[in-house]
Coordinates of C-alpha atoms and ligand atoms in Angstrom, one line a residue:
M16 CA 24.3 52.9 -14.6
T17 CA 24.2 52.3 -10.9
G18 CA 26.7 50.8 -8.6
S19 CA 24.6 47.7 -8.2
A20 CA 24.1 46.9 -12.0
R21 CA 26.4 44.2 -13.6
P22 CA 29.3 46.3 -15.2
Q23 CA 31.1 45.6 -18.5
P24 CA 34.8 44.7 -17.7
G25 CA 35.9 47.5 -20.1
E26 CA 33.9 50.2 -17.8
L27 CA 35.8 48.9 -14.8
V28 CA 39.2 49.0 -16.5
G29 CA 38.5 52.6 -17.5
L30 CA 37.8 53.5 -13.8
A31 CA 40.8 51.8 -12.6
C32 CA 43.1 53.4 -15.2
S33 CA 42.0 56.8 -14.3
A34 CA 42.2 56.3 -10.7
A35 CA 45.6 54.4 -10.9
R36 CA 47.0 57.3 -13.0
E37 CA 45.8 59.9 -10.6
A38 CA 47.3 58.0 -7.7
G39 CA 50.5 57.6 -9.5
E40 CA 50.8 61.3 -10.3
L41 CA 50.2 62.1 -6.5
L42 CA 52.8 59.7 -5.5
T43 CA 55.3 60.9 -8.0
A44 CA 54.7 64.5 -7.0
R45 CA 54.9 63.9 -3.3
R46 CA 57.8 61.4 -3.1
D47 CA 60.3 63.9 -1.5
M48 CA 58.0 64.1 1.7
A49 CA 57.5 60.4 2.1
A50 CA 58.0 59.1 5.5
V51 CA 57.5 56.0 7.5
V52 CA 54.4 56.3 9.7
Q53 CA 53.8 52.8 10.6
T54 CA 55.3 49.2 10.5
K55 CA 53.3 46.0 9.9
S56 CA 54.5 42.6 10.0
S57 CA 58.0 43.3 11.0
P58 CA 60.1 46.6 11.5
T59 CA 61.1 46.5 7.8
D60 CA 57.5 46.2 6.6
V61 CA 56.7 49.8 6.1
V62 CA 53.9 52.2 5.4
T63 CA 54.3 55.9 4.4
Q64 CA 51.8 58.6 4.6
L65 CA 51.7 58.5 1.0
D66 CA 50.5 54.9 0.7
R67 CA 47.5 56.1 2.8
A68 CA 47.0 59.2 0.7
A69 CA 47.1 57.3 -2.5
E70 CA 44.5 54.7 -1.2
D71 CA 42.3 57.5 0.1
L72 CA 42.3 59.0 -3.2
I73 CA 41.6 55.7 -5.1
R74 CA 38.7 54.9 -2.8
R75 CA 37.3 58.3 -3.3
R76 CA 37.5 58.0 -7.1
I77 CA 35.8 54.5 -7.0
S78 CA 33.2 55.3 -4.5
A79 CA 32.2 58.6 -6.5
A80 CA 31.7 56.5 -9.6
R81 CA 30.3 53.3 -8.1
P82 CA 29.2 53.9 -4.6
A83 CA 27.6 50.4 -3.9
D84 CA 30.7 48.5 -4.7
S85 CA 33.0 47.0 -1.9
I86 CA 36.7 47.9 -1.6
L87 CA 39.4 45.8 -0.2
G88 CA 42.7 48.0 0.3
E89 CA 46.1 47.0 1.6
E90 CA 46.0 50.0 4.0
G91 CA 42.3 50.4 4.8
G92 CA 41.1 46.8 4.8
Q93 CA 37.6 45.7 3.4
T94 CA 34.8 48.3 3.3
G95 CA 31.3 47.6 2.2
A96 CA 30.1 43.9 1.9
G97 CA 27.9 41.8 -0.1
A98 CA 28.4 43.9 -3.3
A99 CA 28.8 42.1 -6.6
V100 CA 31.7 44.2 -7.6
R101 CA 34.7 44.3 -5.3
W102 CA 37.7 46.4 -5.8
I103 CA 41.2 45.1 -4.7
V104 CA 43.7 48.0 -4.3
D105 CA 47.4 48.1 -3.4
P106 CA 48.0 52.0 -3.5
L107 CA 51.7 51.5 -3.5
D108 CA 53.1 48.2 -4.3
G109 CA 57.0 48.5 -3.8
T110 CA 56.9 50.9 -0.9
V111 CA 60.5 50.3 -0.1
N112 CA 61.7 51.0 -3.6
Y113 CA 59.6 54.1 -3.3
L114 CA 61.0 55.2 -0.1
Y115 CA 64.7 54.8 -1.4
G116 CA 63.9 56.5 -4.7
L117 CA 64.1 53.4 -6.8
P118 CA 61.7 53.5 -9.9
T119 CA 60.1 50.1 -9.5
W120 CA 56.8 50.6 -7.7
A121 CA 53.2 50.7 -8.8
V122 CA 49.6 51.3 -8.2
S123 CA 47.6 48.2 -8.6
I124 CA 43.9 48.2 -8.9
A125 CA 41.7 45.2 -9.8
A126 CA 37.9 44.6 -10.0
E127 CA 36.3 41.4 -9.3
V128 CA 32.6 40.6 -10.2
D129 CA 30.9 37.9 -8.1
G130 CA 34.4 36.7 -6.9
V131 CA 36.3 36.6 -10.4
V132 CA 38.9 39.2 -11.2
V133 CA 37.6 40.8 -14.5
A134 CA 39.6 44.0 -14.7
G135 CA 43.2 44.7 -13.7
V136 CA 45.6 47.9 -14.0
V137 CA 49.1 48.3 -12.8
C138 CA 50.5 51.6 -13.3
A139 CA 54.3 52.3 -12.8
P140 CA 54.8 56.0 -13.3
L141 CA 58.5 56.1 -13.2
Q142 CA 58.7 53.4 -15.8
R143 CA 56.0 55.3 -17.9
S144 CA 54.1 51.9 -18.0
L145 CA 50.5 51.3 -17.8
Y146 CA 49.5 47.6 -17.9
L147 CA 45.9 46.8 -18.2
A148 CA 43.9 43.7 -18.8
W149 CA 40.2 42.4 -18.8
L150 CA 39.0 39.0 -18.7
G151 CA 38.9 37.7 -22.2
G152 CA 40.2 40.9 -23.5
G153 CA 43.8 40.5 -23.5
A154 CA 46.7 42.1 -21.7
W155 CA 48.1 45.7 -23.0
L156 CA 50.7 48.1 -22.3
E157 CA 50.4 51.7 -22.6
S158 CA 54.1 53.0 -22.6
G159 CA 55.3 56.4 -22.5
W160 CA 58.2 55.2 -24.6
E161 CA 56.2 54.0 -27.6
P162 CA 53.0 55.2 -29.2
G163 CA 49.7 53.5 -28.9
R164 CA 48.8 50.5 -26.8
R165 CA 50.6 47.0 -27.4
R166 CA 49.0 43.8 -26.8
L167 CA 51.3 41.6 -24.5
A168 CA 52.2 37.8 -24.8
C169 CA 54.4 36.2 -22.1
N170 CA 57.5 34.3 -23.4
A171 CA 56.7 30.7 -24.6
G172 CA 59.1 27.7 -25.1
V173 CA 61.7 28.7 -22.6
P174 CA 63.1 25.8 -20.6
L175 CA 63.9 26.1 -17.0
A176 CA 67.4 26.2 -17.5
D177 CA 67.3 29.3 -19.8
A178 CA 64.7 31.1 -17.8
L179 CA 64.9 34.6 -16.2
V180 CA 63.0 34.2 -13.0
A181 CA 61.8 36.9 -10.9
T182 CA 61.1 36.6 -7.2
G183 CA 60.5 38.5 -4.0
F184 CA 61.0 38.2 -0.4
G185 CA 58.6 38.8 2.6
Y186 CA 59.4 41.0 5.7
Q187 CA 59.7 38.2 8.3
A188 CA 63.1 36.7 9.2
S189 CA 61.6 33.1 9.3
Q190 CA 59.9 33.5 6.0
R191 CA 63.1 34.9 4.4
A192 CA 65.1 32.0 5.6
T193 CA 63.0 29.7 3.7
Q194 CA 62.8 31.9 0.8
G195 CA 66.5 32.2 0.8
R196 CA 66.8 28.2 0.6
A197 CA 64.4 28.1 -2.2
V198 CA 66.2 30.8 -4.4
A199 CA 69.7 29.0 -3.4
A200 CA 68.4 25.7 -4.8
L201 CA 67.0 27.4 -8.0
L202 CA 69.7 29.8 -8.8
P203 CA 72.1 26.9 -10.3
K204 CA 69.2 25.7 -12.5
V205 CA 68.0 28.9 -14.2
R206 CA 69.6 31.6 -16.5
D207 CA 69.4 34.2 -13.5
I208 CA 67.2 35.5 -10.8
R209 CA 65.8 39.1 -10.5
R210 CA 64.3 40.7 -7.4
A211 CA 62.6 44.0 -8.6
G212 CA 60.8 44.7 -5.5
A213 CA 57.1 45.1 -6.5
A214 CA 55.1 41.9 -7.0
A215 CA 52.4 43.7 -9.2
V216 CA 55.3 44.9 -11.7
D217 CA 56.8 41.3 -11.5
L218 CA 53.6 39.6 -12.8
C219 CA 53.3 42.4 -15.5
Y220 CA 57.0 41.6 -16.5
V221 CA 56.0 38.0 -17.0
A222 CA 53.2 39.4 -19.3
S223 CA 55.5 41.5 -21.3
G224 CA 58.2 38.9 -21.6
Q225 CA 60.6 41.0 -19.5
V226 CA 61.1 38.1 -17.4
D227 CA 60.2 34.5 -18.2
A228 CA 58.6 33.4 -14.9
Y229 CA 57.9 34.7 -11.3
Y230 CA 57.3 33.1 -8.1
E231 CA 56.9 34.2 -4.5
S232 CA 55.3 33.1 -1.1
G233 CA 53.7 35.3 1.2
L234 CA 51.6 37.6 -1.2
H235 CA 48.2 38.9 -0.5
A236 CA 45.1 39.4 -2.7
W237 CA 46.3 43.0 -3.4
D238 CA 49.7 42.2 -4.6
I239 CA 48.3 39.5 -7.1
A240 CA 44.8 40.5 -8.3
A241 CA 45.8 43.0 -11.1
G242 CA 49.0 41.7 -12.1
G243 CA 47.9 38.2 -12.0
L244 CA 45.0 38.9 -14.5
V245 CA 47.6 40.9 -16.8
A246 CA 49.9 37.8 -16.8
R247 CA 47.0 35.4 -17.5
E248 CA 45.6 37.5 -20.3
A249 CA 49.2 37.5 -21.8
G250 CA 49.1 33.5 -21.8
A251 CA 50.7 32.8 -18.4
V252 CA 49.5 30.2 -15.8
V253 CA 49.2 32.0 -12.6
A254 CA 48.5 29.6 -9.8
G255 CA 49.7 28.1 -6.4
M256 CA 51.0 24.7 -5.7
H257 CA 49.2 21.7 -6.9
G258 CA 46.4 23.4 -8.6
R259 CA 45.6 25.6 -5.6
E260 CA 44.9 29.2 -6.0
P261 CA 47.7 31.8 -6.0
G262 CA 48.2 33.3 -2.7
E263 CA 50.1 33.4 0.7
E264 CA 51.4 29.7 0.2
M265 CA 52.9 30.2 -3.3
T266 CA 52.3 32.3 -6.5
I267 CA 53.8 31.1 -9.6
A268 CA 53.5 32.7 -13.1
A269 CA 55.0 31.5 -16.4
S270 CA 53.9 30.1 -19.6
P271 CA 52.5 26.6 -19.2
V272 CA 55.5 24.3 -19.7
L273 CA 57.8 26.5 -17.8
F274 CA 55.3 26.9 -15.0
A275 CA 55.2 23.0 -14.7
Q276 CA 59.1 22.8 -14.5
L277 CA 59.3 25.8 -11.9
H278 CA 56.4 24.3 -9.7
D279 CA 58.2 20.9 -9.7
Q280 CA 61.5 22.4 -8.7
L281 CA 59.7 24.5 -6.0
T282 CA 57.9 21.5 -4.8
A283 CA 61.2 19.7 -4.4
V284 CA 62.7 22.6 -2.4
V285 CA 59.8 23.9 -0.3
G286 CA 57.4 21.1 -0.5
G287 CA 53.7 21.8 -0.3
Ligands
IPD25 C1 55.7 44.1 -1.4 C2 56.3 43.9 -2.8 C3 57.6 43.0 -2.9 C4 57.2 41.8 -2.4 C5 56.6 41.7 -1.0 C6 55.4 42.6 -0.9 P1 54.6 46.3 -0.5 O1 54.6 44.9 -1.4 O2 55.6 43.6 -3.7 O3 58.1 43.0 -3.9 O4 58.4 40.9 -2.3 O5 56.1 40.3 -0.7 O6 54.8 42.5 0.3 O7 54.9 46.0 0.9 O8 55.5 47.1 -1.1 O9 53.3 46.8 -1.0

């Protein structure tokens, strides 16, 4: 099949899995030599040479298999245009965790066909977890701790007061001040808050029921694309405020009833 033919989601998932695993192995093997080579939106928003090396590897693997596809990567931006298939790549989500030797970081690869995300893979090597989903095919976890592949379903029927809610913070001081106010208002109303440090993994935690909900403002397409499909295929609603698409303004993921409660709570605090 050439790169211009309409592929099956399963084919795209297979390519994403092999590229994500390989990038995860590279990142794991070379972590000791990771160093900050650039800052982006603020001095704390860092890029290491391994973010770039992992993205280069993923781009090479995708382009070798499907040369006509376009690719949007966190580090390299958009390459190619007008292709039916676009890959959305975060080569290292959770760069700060990675730099500090914390285990919550992941390689995130999604594939869109005609603007719709149809395949998503989030590989968290130090957690021995590979989350995968394809449109209409469910969300799955391949874990090094258990045999085979397990189908995921998000937690349902959890009221906000009993919910374990994950969130994250951006890198800019003004954005963090707003995020701090939101989390301060929410904390007395929920079971507890978690801040793991990698948005793609947070979305997969919603899918696997390791948290009940997740929200964050300031996210980009590469943070959301793969993990968002995993969460949706596990039964979660993944959306922004008032029916808008998830993205920079806000991303909320939870089972439908909890989504509505969290959405209303966040509307009361941050507006929108
Ligand atoms: C970040 C992580 C973090 C989230 C930030 C993201 P990066 O991605 O996902 O958990 O709170 O909003 O920017 O910078 O490590 O790729």
